[in-house]
Short mmCIF file of C-alpha atoms in Angstrom, two decimals:
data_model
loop_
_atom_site.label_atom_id
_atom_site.label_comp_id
_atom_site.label_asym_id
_atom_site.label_seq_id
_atom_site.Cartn_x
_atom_site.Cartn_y
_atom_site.Cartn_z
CA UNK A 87 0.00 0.00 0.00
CA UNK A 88 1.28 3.48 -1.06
CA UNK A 89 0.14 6.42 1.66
CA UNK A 90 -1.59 9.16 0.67
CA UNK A 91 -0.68 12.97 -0.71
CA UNK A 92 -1.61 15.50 1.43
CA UNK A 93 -1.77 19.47 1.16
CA UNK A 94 -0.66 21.04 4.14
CA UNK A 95 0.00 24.74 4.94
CA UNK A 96 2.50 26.55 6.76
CA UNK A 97 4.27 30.09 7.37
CA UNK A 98 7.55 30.86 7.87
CA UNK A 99 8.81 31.28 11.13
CA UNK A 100 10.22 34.53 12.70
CA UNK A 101 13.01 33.92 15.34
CA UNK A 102 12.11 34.63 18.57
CA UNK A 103 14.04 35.49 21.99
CA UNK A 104 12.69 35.45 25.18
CA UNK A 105 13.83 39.07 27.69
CA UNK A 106 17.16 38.22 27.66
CA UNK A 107 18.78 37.77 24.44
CA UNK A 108 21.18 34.93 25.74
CA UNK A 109 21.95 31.42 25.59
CA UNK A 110 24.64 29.72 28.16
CA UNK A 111 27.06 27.24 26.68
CA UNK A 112 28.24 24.12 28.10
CA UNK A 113 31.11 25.84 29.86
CA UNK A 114 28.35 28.19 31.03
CA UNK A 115 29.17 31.34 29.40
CA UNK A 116 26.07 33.87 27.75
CA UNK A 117 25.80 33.62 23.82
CA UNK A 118 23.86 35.66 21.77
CA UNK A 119 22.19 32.56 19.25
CA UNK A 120 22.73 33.54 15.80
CA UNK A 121 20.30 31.86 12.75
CA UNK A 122 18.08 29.80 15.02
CA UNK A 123 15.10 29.31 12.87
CA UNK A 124 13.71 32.25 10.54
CA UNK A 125 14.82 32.61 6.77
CA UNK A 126 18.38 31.61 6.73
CA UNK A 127 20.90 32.72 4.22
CA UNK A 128 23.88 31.91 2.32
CA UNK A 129 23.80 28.00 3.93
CA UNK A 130 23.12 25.48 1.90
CA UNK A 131 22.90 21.49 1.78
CA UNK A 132 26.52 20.25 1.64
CA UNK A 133 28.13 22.59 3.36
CA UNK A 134 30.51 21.41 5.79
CA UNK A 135 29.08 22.18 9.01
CA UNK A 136 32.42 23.94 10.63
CA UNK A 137 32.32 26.53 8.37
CA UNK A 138 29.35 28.06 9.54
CA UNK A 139 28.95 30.02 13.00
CA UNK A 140 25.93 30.13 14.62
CA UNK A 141 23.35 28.09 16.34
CA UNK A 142 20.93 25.17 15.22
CA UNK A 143 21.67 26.63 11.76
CA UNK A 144 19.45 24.76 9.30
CA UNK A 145 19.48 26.14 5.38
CA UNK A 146 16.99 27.77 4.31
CA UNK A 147 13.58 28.55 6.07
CA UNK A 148 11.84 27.02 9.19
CA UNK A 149 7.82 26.50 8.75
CA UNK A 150 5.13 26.42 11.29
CA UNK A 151 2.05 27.47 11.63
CA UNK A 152 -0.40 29.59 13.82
CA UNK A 153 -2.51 26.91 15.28
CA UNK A 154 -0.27 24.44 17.15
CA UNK A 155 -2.02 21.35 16.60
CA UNK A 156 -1.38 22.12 13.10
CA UNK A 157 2.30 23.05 13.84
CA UNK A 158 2.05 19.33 15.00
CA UNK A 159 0.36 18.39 12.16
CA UNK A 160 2.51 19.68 9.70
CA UNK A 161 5.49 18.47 11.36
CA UNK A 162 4.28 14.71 11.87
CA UNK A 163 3.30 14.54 8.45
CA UNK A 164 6.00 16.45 6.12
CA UNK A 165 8.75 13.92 4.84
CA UNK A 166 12.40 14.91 3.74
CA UNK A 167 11.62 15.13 -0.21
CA UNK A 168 8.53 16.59 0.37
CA UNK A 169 8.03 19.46 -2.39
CA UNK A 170 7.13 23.13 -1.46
CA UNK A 171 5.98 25.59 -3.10
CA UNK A 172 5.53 30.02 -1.68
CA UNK A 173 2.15 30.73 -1.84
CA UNK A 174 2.33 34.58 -1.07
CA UNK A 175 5.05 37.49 -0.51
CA UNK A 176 7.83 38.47 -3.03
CA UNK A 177 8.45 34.92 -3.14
CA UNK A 178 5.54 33.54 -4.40
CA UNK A 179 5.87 30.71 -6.72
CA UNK A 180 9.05 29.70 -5.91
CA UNK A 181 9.22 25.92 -5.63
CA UNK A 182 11.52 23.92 -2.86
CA UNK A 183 11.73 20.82 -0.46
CA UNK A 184 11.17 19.46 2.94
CA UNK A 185 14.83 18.78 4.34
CA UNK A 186 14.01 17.72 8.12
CA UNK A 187 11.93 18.88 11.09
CA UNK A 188 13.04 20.34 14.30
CA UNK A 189 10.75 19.94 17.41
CA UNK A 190 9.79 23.13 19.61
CA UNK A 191 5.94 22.22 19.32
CA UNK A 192 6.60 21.69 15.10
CA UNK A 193 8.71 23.04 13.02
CA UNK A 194 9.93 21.97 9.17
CA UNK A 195 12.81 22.75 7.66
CA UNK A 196 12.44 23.29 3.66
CA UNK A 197 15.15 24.50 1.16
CA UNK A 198 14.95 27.25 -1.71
CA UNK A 199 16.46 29.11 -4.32
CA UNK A 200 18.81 31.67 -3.06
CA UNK A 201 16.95 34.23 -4.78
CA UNK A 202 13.85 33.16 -3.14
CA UNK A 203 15.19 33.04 -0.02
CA UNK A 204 16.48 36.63 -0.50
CA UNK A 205 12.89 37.90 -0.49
CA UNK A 206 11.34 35.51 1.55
CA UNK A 207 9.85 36.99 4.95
CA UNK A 208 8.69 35.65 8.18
CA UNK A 209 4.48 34.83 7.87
CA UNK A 210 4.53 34.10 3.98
CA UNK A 211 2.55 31.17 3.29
CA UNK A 212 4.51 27.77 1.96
CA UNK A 213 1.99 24.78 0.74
CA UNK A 214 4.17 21.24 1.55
CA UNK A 215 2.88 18.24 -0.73
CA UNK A 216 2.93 15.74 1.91
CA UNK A 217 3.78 12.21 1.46
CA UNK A 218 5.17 9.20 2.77
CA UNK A 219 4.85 9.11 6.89
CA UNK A 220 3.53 5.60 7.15
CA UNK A 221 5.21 3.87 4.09
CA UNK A 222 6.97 0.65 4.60
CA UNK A 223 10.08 -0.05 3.05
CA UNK A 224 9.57 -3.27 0.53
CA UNK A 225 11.41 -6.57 1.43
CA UNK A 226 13.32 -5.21 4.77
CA UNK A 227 14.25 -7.17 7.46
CA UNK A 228 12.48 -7.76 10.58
CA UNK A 229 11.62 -5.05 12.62
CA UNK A 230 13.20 -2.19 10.09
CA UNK A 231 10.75 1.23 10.34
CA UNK A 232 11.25 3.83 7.55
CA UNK A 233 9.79 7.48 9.07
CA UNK A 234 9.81 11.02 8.18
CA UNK A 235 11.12 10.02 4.32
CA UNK A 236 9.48 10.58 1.35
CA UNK A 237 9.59 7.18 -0.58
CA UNK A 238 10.86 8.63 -3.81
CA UNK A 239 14.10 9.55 -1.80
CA UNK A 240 15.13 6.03 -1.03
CA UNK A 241 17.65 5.68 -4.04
CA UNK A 242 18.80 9.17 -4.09
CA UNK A 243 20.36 8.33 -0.24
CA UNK A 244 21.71 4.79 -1.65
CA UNK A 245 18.82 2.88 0.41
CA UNK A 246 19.80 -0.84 -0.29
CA UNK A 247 17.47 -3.58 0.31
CA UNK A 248 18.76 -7.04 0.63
CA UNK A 249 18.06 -10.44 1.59
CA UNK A 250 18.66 -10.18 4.85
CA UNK A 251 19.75 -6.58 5.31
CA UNK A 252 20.50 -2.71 4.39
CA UNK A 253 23.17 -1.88 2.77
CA UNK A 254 23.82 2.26 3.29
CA UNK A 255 27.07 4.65 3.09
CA UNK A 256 27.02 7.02 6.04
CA UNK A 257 29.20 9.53 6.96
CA UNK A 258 29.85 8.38 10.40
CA UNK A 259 28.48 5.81 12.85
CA UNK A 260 28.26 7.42 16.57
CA UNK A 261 27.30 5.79 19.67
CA UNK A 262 24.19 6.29 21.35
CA UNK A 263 25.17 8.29 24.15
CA UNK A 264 25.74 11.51 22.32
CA UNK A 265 22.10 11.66 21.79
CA UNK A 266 20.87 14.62 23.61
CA UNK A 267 18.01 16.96 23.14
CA UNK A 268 15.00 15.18 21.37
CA UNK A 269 15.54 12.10 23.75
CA UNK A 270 11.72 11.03 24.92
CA UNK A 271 10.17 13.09 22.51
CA UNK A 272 8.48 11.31 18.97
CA UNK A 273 10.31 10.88 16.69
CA UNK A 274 7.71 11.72 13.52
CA UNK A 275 7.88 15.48 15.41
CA UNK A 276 11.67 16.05 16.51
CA UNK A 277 14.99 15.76 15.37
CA UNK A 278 17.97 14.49 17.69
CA UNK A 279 21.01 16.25 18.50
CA UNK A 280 24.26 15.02 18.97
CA UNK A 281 25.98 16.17 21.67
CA UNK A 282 29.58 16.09 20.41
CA UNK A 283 32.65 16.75 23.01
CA UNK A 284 34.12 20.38 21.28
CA UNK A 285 37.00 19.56 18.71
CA UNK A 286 35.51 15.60 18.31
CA UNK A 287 36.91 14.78 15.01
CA UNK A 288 33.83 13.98 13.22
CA UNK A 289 32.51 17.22 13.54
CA UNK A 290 35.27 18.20 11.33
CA UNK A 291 33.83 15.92 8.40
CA UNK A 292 29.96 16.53 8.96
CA UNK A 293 27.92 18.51 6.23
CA UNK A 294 24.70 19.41 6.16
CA UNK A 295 22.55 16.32 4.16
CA UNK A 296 24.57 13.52 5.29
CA UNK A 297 23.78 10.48 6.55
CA UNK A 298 24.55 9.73 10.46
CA UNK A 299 24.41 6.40 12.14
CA UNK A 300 23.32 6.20 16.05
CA UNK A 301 23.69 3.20 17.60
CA UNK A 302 21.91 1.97 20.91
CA UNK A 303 19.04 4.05 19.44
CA UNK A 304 15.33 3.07 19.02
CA UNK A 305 12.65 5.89 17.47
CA UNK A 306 10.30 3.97 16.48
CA UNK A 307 7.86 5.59 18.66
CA UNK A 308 9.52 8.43 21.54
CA UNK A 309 12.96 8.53 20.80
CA UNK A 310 15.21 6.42 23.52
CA UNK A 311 18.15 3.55 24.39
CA UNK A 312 17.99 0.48 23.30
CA UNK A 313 20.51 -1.56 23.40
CA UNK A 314 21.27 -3.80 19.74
CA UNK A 315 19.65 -0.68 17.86
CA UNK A 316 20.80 1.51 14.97
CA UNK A 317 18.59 4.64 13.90
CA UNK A 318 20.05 6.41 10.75
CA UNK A 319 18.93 9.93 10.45
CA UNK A 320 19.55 13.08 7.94
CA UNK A 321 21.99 15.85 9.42
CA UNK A 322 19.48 18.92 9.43
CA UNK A 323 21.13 21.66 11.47
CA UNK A 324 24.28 22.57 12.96
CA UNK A 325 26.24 22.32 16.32
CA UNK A 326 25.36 24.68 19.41
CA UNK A 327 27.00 25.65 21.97
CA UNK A 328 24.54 24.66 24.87
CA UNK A 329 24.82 21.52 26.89
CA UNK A 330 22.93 18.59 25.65
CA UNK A 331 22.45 19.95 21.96
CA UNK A 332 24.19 19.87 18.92
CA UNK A 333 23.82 18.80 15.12
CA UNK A 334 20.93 17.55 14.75
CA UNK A 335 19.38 14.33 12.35
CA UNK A 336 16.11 13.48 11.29
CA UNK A 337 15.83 10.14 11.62
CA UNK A 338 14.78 8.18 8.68
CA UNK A 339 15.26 4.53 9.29
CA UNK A 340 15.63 2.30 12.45
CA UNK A 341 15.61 -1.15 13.48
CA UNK A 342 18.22 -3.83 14.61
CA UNK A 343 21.82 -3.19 14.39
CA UNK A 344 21.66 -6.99 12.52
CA UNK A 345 19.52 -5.80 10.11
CA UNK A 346 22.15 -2.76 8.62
CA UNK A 347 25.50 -3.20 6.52
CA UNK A 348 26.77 0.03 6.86
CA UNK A 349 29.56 1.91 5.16
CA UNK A 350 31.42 4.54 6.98
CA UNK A 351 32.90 7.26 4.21
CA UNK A 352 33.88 10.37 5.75
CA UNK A 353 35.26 12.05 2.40
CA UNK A 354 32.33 10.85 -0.09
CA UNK A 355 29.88 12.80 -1.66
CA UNK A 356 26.61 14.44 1.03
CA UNK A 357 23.63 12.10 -0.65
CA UNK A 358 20.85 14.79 0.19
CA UNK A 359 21.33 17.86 -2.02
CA UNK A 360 19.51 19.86 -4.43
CA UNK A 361 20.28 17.82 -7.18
CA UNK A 362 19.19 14.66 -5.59
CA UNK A 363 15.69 16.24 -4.34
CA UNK A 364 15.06 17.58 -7.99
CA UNK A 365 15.38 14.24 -9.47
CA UNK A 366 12.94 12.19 -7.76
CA UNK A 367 9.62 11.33 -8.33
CA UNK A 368 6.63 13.28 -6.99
CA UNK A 369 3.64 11.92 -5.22
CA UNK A 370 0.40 13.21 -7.44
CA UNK A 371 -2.34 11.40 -5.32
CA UNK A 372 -2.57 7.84 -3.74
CA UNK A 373 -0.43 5.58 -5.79
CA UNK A 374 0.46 7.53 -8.50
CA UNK A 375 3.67 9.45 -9.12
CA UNK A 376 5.18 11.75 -11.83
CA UNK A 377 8.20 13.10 -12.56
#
């Protein structure tokens, strides 16, 4: 059974900041955060994420909306892959894609053009096409739960279903204890961050779009430890400085650690980028797809 389309509706997100304009970091010193949410600029899938100073920087724009069950809703059901398109503002028409979700009571992350992005502004409307929360990978192993992916995207981020298990190239394979903020929370609403010690070396290799394995991670429902677990997710947003958080992965398949063959690269190519979401199929109703 293929799931459903579904047109949803959100606006972009403004930042906000509570009275006091600062953050503490893990060695407890203020910060001012800097591209939290909001229209970000000049980021972009593929960019390696030490290059880029600020905090929870995603690229591009975050979407919620004004009702927050339908913040909810949006987030639950938007998959990475998921085309977007501006329904109002300077931008309107401009045409994107889902590329995670963030939690914070909903919150999608979509890519667009640069010169969209240039004149997009906080409360213009973005229609997402959903598609694919629910879908069940064909022929995996026991006990393997694809989430939060558009189906279409399954080839584009070298999804390999064998016999017995799935093959996949990610850029690193972490152990379940970095997992921070996001930890008890579902995982069809939040992403996880990694809390990486400052100067780990695979911080130096992560760009935004890769793939990141967790072990000793189960999300098939609220996101905790399980022991013999492997959750692989999509790197979404970028380090922070506050305890507990960090880059952060939308998590796209999990199961048994028996049930992956995994491939650590850490100089191969970042499988989600702009190129990759342009070329897959879209969903155009209940099983039926065009290009």
């Amino acid at each position: 059974m293929i799931p459903v389309a579904m047109n949803l509706a959100g606006t972009v997100e403004s930042p906000t900041v509570g009275p006091t304009p600062y953050r503490v970091d893990r060695d407890g010193r203020p910060y001012v955060p800097v591209g939290d949410g909001g229209v970000v600029l000049g980021v972009h899938l593929g960019d390696a994420l030490d290059g880029v100073d600020g905090d929870h920087v995603a690229p591009g724009a975050t979407l919620a909306h004004p009702d927050p069950a339908a913040s909810l809703g949006l987030t639950t059901y938007a998959c990475i892959g998921n085309p977007v398109t501006v329904r109002d503002g300077a931008a309107a028409g401009a045409r994107g894609w889902v590329l995670g979700k963030r939690g914070e009571h909903g919150r999608v992350l979509v890519t667009l053009p640069d010169e969209a992005l240039a004149v997009l502004r906080p409360g213009d409307g973005v229609s997402v096409r959903a598609h694919g929360q629910g879908a069940v990978l064909t022929g995996a192993p026991d006990g393997v739960q694809l989430l939060n992916l558009d189906p279409g995207m399954t080839d584009a981020l070298g999804i390999a279903v064998g016999p017995s298990t799935i093959g996949l190239t990610v850029r690193v394979v972490v152990p379940g204890r970095l997992a921070g903020n996001g930890v008890g929370r579902p995982a069809h609403q939040w992403d996880v961050d990694l809390a990486f010690p400052a100067g780990d070396p695979d911080l130096a290799v992560l760009r935004f779009g890769d793939l990141v394995a967790v072990t000793d991670l189960d999300v098939r429902h609220n996101i905790g430890f399980r022991r013999g677990w492997t959750t692989v997710g999509v790197l979404v947003h970028g380090d922070s400085p506050q305890p507990g958080h960090g880059p952060g992965i939308t998590p796209v398949l999990t199961g048994p650690s028996t049930a992956f063959e995994l491939t650590e690269d850490r100089t191969g190519p970042t499988p989600l980028t702009w190129d990759s979401l342009a070329a897959r199929p879209v969903a155009t109703g209940a099983g039926r797809r065009a290009r």
